Tab-separated table of C-alpha atoms in Angstrom:
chain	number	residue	atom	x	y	z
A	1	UNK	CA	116.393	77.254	55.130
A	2	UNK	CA	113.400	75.277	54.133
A	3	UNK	CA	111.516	76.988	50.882
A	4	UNK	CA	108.246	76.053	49.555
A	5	UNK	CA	107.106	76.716	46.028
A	6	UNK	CA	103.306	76.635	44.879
A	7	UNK	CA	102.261	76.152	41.738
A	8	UNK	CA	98.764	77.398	41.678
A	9	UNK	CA	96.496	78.932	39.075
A	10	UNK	CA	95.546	82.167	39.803
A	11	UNK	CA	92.577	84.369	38.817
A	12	UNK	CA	92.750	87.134	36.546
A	13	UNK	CA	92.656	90.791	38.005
A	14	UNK	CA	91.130	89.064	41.216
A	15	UNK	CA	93.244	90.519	43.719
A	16	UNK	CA	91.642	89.909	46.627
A	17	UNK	CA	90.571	86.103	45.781
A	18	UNK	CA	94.297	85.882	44.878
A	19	UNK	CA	95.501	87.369	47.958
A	20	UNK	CA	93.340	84.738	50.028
A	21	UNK	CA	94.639	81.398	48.372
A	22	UNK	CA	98.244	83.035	48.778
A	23	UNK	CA	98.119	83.722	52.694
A	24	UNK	CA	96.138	79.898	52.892
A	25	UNK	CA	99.242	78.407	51.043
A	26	UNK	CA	101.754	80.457	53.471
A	27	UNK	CA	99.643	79.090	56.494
A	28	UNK	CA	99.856	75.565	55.502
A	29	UNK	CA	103.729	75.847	54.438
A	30	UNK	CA	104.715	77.237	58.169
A	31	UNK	CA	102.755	73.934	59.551
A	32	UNK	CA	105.243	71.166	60.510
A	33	UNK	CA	103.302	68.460	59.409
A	34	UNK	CA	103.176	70.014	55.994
A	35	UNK	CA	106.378	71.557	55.271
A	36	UNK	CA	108.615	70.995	58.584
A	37	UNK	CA	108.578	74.930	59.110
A	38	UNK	CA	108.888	76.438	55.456
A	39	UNK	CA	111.080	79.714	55.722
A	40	UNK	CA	110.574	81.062	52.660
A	41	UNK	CA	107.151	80.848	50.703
A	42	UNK	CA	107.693	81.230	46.726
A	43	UNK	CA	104.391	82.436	44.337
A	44	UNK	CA	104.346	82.455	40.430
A	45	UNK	CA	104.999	85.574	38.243
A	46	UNK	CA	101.486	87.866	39.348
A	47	UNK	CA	100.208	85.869	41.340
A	48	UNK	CA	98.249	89.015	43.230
A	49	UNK	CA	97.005	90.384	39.327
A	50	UNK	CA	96.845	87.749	37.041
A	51	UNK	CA	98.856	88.354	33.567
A	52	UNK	CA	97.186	88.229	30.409
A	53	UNK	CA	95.839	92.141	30.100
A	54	UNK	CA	94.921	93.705	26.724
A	55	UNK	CA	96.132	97.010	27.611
A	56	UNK	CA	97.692	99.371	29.860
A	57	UNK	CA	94.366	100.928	30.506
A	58	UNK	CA	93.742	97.268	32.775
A	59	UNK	CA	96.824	97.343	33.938
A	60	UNK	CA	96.533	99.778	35.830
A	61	UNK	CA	93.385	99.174	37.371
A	62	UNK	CA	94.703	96.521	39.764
A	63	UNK	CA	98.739	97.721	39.455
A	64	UNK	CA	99.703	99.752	43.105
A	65	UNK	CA	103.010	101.308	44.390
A	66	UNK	CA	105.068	99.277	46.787
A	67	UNK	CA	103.469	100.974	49.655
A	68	UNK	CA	99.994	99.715	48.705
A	69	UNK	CA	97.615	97.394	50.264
A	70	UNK	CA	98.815	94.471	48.010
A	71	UNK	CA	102.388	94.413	49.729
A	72	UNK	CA	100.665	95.541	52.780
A	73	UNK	CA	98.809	92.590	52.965
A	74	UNK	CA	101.487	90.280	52.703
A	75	UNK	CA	104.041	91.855	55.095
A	76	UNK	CA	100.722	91.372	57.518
A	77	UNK	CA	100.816	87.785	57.003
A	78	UNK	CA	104.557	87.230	57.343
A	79	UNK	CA	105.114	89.083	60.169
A	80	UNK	CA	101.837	86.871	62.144
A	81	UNK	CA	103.298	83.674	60.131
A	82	UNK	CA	107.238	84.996	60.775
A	83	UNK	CA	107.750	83.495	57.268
A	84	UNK	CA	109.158	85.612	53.857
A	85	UNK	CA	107.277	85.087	50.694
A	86	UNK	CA	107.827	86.178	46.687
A	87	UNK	CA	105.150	87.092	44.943
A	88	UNK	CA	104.328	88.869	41.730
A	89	UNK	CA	102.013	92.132	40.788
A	90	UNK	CA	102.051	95.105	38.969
A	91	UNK	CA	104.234	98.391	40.338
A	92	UNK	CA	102.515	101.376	39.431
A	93	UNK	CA	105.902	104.142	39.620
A	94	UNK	CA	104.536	107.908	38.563
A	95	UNK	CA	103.062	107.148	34.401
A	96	UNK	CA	104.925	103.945	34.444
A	97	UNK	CA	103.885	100.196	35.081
A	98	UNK	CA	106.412	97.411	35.820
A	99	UNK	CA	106.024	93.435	36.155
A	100	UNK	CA	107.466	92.975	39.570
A	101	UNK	CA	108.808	90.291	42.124
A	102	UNK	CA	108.311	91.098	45.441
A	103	UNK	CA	110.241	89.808	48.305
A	104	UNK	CA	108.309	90.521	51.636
A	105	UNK	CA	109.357	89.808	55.056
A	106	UNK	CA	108.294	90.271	58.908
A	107	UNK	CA	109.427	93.995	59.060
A	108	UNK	CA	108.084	95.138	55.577
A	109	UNK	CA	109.231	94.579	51.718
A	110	UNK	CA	112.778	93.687	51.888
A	111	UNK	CA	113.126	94.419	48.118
A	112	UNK	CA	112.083	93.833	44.592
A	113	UNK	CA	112.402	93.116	41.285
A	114	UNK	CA	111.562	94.860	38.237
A	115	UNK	CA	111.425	92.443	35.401
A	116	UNK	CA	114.362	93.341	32.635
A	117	UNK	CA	113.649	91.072	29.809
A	118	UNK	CA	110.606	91.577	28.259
A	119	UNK	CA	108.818	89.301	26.118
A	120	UNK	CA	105.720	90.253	23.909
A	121	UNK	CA	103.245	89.024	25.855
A	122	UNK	CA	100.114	89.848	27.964
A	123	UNK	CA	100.968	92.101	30.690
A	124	UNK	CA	104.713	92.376	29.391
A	125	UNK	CA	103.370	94.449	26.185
A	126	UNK	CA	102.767	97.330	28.447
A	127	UNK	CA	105.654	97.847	30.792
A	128	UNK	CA	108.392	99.383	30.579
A	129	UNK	CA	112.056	96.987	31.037
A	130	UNK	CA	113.423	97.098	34.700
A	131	UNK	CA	115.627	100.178	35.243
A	132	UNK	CA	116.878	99.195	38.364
A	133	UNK	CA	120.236	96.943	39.162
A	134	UNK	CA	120.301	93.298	40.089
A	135	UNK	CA	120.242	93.250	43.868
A	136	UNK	CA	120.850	90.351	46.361
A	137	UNK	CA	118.770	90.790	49.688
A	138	UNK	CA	119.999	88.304	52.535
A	139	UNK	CA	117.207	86.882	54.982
A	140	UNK	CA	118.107	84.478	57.630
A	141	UNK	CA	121.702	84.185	56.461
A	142	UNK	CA	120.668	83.324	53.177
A	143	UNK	CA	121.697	85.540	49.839
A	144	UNK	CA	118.326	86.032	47.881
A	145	UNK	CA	118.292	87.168	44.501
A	146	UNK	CA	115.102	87.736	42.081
A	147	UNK	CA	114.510	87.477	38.352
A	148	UNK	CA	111.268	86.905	36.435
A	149	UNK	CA	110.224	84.419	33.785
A	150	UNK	CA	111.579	85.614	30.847
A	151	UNK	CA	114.909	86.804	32.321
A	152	UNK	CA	115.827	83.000	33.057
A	153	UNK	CA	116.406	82.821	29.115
A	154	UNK	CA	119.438	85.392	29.740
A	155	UNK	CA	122.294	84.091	31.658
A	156	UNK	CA	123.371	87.573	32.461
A	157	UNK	CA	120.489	87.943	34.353
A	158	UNK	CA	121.984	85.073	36.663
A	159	UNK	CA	125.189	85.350	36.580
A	160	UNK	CA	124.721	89.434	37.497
A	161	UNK	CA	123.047	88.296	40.711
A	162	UNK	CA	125.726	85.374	41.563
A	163	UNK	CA	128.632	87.451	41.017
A	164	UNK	CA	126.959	89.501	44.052
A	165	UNK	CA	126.831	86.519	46.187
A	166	UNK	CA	123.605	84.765	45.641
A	167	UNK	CA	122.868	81.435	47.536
A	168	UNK	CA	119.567	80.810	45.570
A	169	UNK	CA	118.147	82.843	42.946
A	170	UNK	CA	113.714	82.710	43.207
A	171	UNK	CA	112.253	82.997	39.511
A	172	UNK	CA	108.748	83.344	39.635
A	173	UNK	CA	107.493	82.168	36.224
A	174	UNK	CA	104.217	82.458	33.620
A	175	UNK	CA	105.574	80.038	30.749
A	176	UNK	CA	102.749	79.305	28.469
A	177	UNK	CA	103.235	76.223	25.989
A	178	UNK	CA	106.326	76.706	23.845
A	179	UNK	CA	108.295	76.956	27.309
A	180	UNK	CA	109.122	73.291	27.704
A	181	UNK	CA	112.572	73.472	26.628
A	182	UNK	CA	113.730	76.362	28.680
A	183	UNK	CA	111.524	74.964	31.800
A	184	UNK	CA	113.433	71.454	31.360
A	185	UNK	CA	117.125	72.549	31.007
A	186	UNK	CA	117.643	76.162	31.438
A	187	UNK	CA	116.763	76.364	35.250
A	188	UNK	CA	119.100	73.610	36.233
A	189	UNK	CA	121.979	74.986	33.661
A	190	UNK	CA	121.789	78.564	35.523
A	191	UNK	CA	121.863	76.881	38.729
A	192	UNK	CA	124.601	74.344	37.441
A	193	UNK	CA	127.147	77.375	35.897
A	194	UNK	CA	126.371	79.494	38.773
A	195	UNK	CA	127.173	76.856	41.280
A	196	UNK	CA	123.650	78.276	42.831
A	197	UNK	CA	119.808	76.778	44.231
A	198	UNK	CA	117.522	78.166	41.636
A	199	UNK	CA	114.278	77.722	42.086
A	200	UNK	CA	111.688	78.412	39.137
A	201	UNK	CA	108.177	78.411	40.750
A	202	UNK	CA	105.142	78.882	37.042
A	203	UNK	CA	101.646	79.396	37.049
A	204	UNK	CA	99.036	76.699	36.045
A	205	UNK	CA	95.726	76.853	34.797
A	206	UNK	CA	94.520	79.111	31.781
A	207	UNK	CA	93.886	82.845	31.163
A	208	UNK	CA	91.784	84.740	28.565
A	209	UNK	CA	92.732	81.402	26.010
A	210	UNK	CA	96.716	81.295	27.465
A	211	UNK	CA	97.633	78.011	29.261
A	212	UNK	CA	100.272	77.889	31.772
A	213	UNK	CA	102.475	74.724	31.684
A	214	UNK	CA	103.573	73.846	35.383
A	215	UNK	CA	106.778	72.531	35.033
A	216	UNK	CA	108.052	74.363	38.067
A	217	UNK	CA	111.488	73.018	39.720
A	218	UNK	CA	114.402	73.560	42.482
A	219	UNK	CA	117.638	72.447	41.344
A	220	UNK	CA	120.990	72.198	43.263
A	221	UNK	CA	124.294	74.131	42.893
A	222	UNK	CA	125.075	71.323	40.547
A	223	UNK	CA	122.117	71.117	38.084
A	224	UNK	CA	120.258	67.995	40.090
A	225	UNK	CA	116.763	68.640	41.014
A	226	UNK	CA	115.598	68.886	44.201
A	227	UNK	CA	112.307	69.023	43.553
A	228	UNK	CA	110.189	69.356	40.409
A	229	UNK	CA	106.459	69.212	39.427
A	230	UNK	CA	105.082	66.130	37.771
A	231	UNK	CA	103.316	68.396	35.221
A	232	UNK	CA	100.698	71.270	34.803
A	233	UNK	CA	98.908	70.617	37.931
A	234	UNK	CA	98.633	72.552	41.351
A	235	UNK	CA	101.127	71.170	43.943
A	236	UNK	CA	104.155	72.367	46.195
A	237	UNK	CA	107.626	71.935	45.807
A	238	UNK	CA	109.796	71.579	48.646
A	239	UNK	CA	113.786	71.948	49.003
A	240	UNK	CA	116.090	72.616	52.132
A	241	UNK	CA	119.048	75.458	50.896
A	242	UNK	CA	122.021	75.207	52.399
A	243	UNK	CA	124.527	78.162	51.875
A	244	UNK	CA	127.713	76.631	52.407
A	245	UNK	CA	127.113	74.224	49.408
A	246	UNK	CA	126.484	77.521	46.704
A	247	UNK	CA	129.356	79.399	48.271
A	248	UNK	CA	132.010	76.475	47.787
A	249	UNK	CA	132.858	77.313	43.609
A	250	UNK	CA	135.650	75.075	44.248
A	251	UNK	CA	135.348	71.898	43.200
A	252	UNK	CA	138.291	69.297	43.512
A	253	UNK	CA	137.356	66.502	41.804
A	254	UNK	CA	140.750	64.581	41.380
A	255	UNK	CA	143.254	66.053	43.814
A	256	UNK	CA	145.852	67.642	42.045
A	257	UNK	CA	145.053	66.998	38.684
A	258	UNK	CA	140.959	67.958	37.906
A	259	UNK	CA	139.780	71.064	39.569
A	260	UNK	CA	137.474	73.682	38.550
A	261	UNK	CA	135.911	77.296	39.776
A	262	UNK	CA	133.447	78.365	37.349
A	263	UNK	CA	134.386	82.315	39.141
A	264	UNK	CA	137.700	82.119	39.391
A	265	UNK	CA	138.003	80.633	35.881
A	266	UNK	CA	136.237	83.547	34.306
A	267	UNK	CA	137.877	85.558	31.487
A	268	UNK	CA	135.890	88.724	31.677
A	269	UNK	CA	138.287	90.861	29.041
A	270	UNK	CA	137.416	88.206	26.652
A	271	UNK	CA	133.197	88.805	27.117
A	272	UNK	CA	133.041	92.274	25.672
A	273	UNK	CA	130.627	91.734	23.080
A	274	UNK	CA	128.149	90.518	25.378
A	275	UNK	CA	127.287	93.845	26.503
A	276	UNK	CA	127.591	95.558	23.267
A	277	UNK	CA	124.036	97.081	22.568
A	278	UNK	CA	121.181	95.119	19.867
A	279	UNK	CA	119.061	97.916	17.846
A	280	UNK	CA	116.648	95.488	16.280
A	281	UNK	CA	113.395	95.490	17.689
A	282	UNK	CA	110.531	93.555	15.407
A	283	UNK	CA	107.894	96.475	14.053
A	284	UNK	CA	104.945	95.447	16.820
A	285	UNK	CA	108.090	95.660	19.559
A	286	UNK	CA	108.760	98.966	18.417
A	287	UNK	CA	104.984	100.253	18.356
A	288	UNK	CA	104.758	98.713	21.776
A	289	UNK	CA	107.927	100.242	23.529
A	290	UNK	CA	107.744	103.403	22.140
């Protein structure tokens, strides 16, 4: 499968403006003498919304349900471009909001993402944490899994998704500056542990005094990039996936005497603590959640 990644600024609360560049990129990525036939079309973290909101009150003015026109839109487009694409917006869900990753495909949403980790940041002050499982959705015989931004500083997040199977894991992003480090090594450590594709697709441009970073990438099962932005300006990344590689986790390096699998190899009775629960919560974290 042939992805293609756009890192693109995107305007705040303009949903329809952002909803036009977004189908113009997933045009040009299905053209052959751009992309050779991109597959699967990856958008930053809210790309249909924008990010930096000041309160829940303009949240919700552009967040929808899944049904709405936003996803609506976008299920139009892939099924005319027979493409998939993940996006981000807003999920409005009864009184609550959630940052969300869509993945949409030629016969409607094929599932989503709420985002679990939660920094304290623009639209992330006024959500509430994920409260569904880590899923894997497979489209065109590839395993799919989604996380958000934030979540790419948790290797749980990861790990959850390629314990299910995952061939690539799509992490659309918003890092603002003091993102560097994770942007440079994290992404191709969870895809080098995981023995996955990972591909980290951020935001450029600025927002109510936030600047976005670029720095997006696609890295191999084993760490290497495949393809990774030369800094904070608006370009596409392209990568081929190939699920055979990120379901091989054994790796024979000297025949009979160095061999690893990172699965196999696991010593879950040993991990407990991991999943113990963490009270502390800063004051303003508290104020916010609660």
């Amino acid at each position: 499968m042939r992805i293609a990644g756009f890192q693109m600024d995107v305007k705040f609360a303009d949903v329809s403006g952002n909803l036009d560049r977004m189908e113009q990129a997933m045009r040009s990525a299905v053209q052959p003498v751009t992309g050779a036939g991109a597959k699967l079309v990856i958008f930053p973290e809210c790309s249909a919304t924008g990010y930096c909101f000041t309160s829940i009150d303009e949240c919700r003015q552009v967040a929808e349900s899944m049904d709405g026109p936003i996803c609506q839109r976008m299920v139009d487009v892939c099924r005319e471009l027979d493409v998939y694409s993940v996006f981000g917006m807003i999920e409005s869900d009864g009184d609550r909001l959630f940052n969300v990753a869509v993945l949409a495909g030629p016969t409607g949403v094929v599932g989503s993402y709420r985002k679990v980790h939660l920094p304290y940041l623009g639209l992330d002050m006024f959500t509430t944490p994920g409260d569904e499982p880590f899923m894997v959705h497979e489209i065109e015989g590839v395993r799919i899994g989604l996380n958000i931004c934030y979540d790419s500083a948790f290797p749980e997040s990861s790990r959850m998704l390629a314990l299910q199977g995952a061939d690539l894991i799509v992490l659309p992003t918003n890092w603002p500056p003091g993102a560097e480090c994770l942007a440079r090594t994290a992404i191709a450590t969870r895809a080098m542990e995981n023995g996955i594709y990972y591909a980290a697709i951020n935001r450029v441009g600025e927002e109510r005094g936030f600047r976005f970073i670029g720095r997006s990438s696609i890295c191999a099962p084993n760490g290497d990039a495949m393809s990774e932005s030369t800094g904070n300006a608006a370009e596409v990344l392209w990568a081929d996936i190939d699920p055979e590689r990120s379901r091989n986790k054994h790796f024979v390096r000297v025949p009979g005497k160095h061999e690893i699998d990172r699965f196999a190899d696991r010593r879950p009775e040993m991990y407990g603590a991991i999943v113990a629960p963490h009270q502390f919560r800063t004051p303003k974290q508290r104020a916010c959640r609660d």
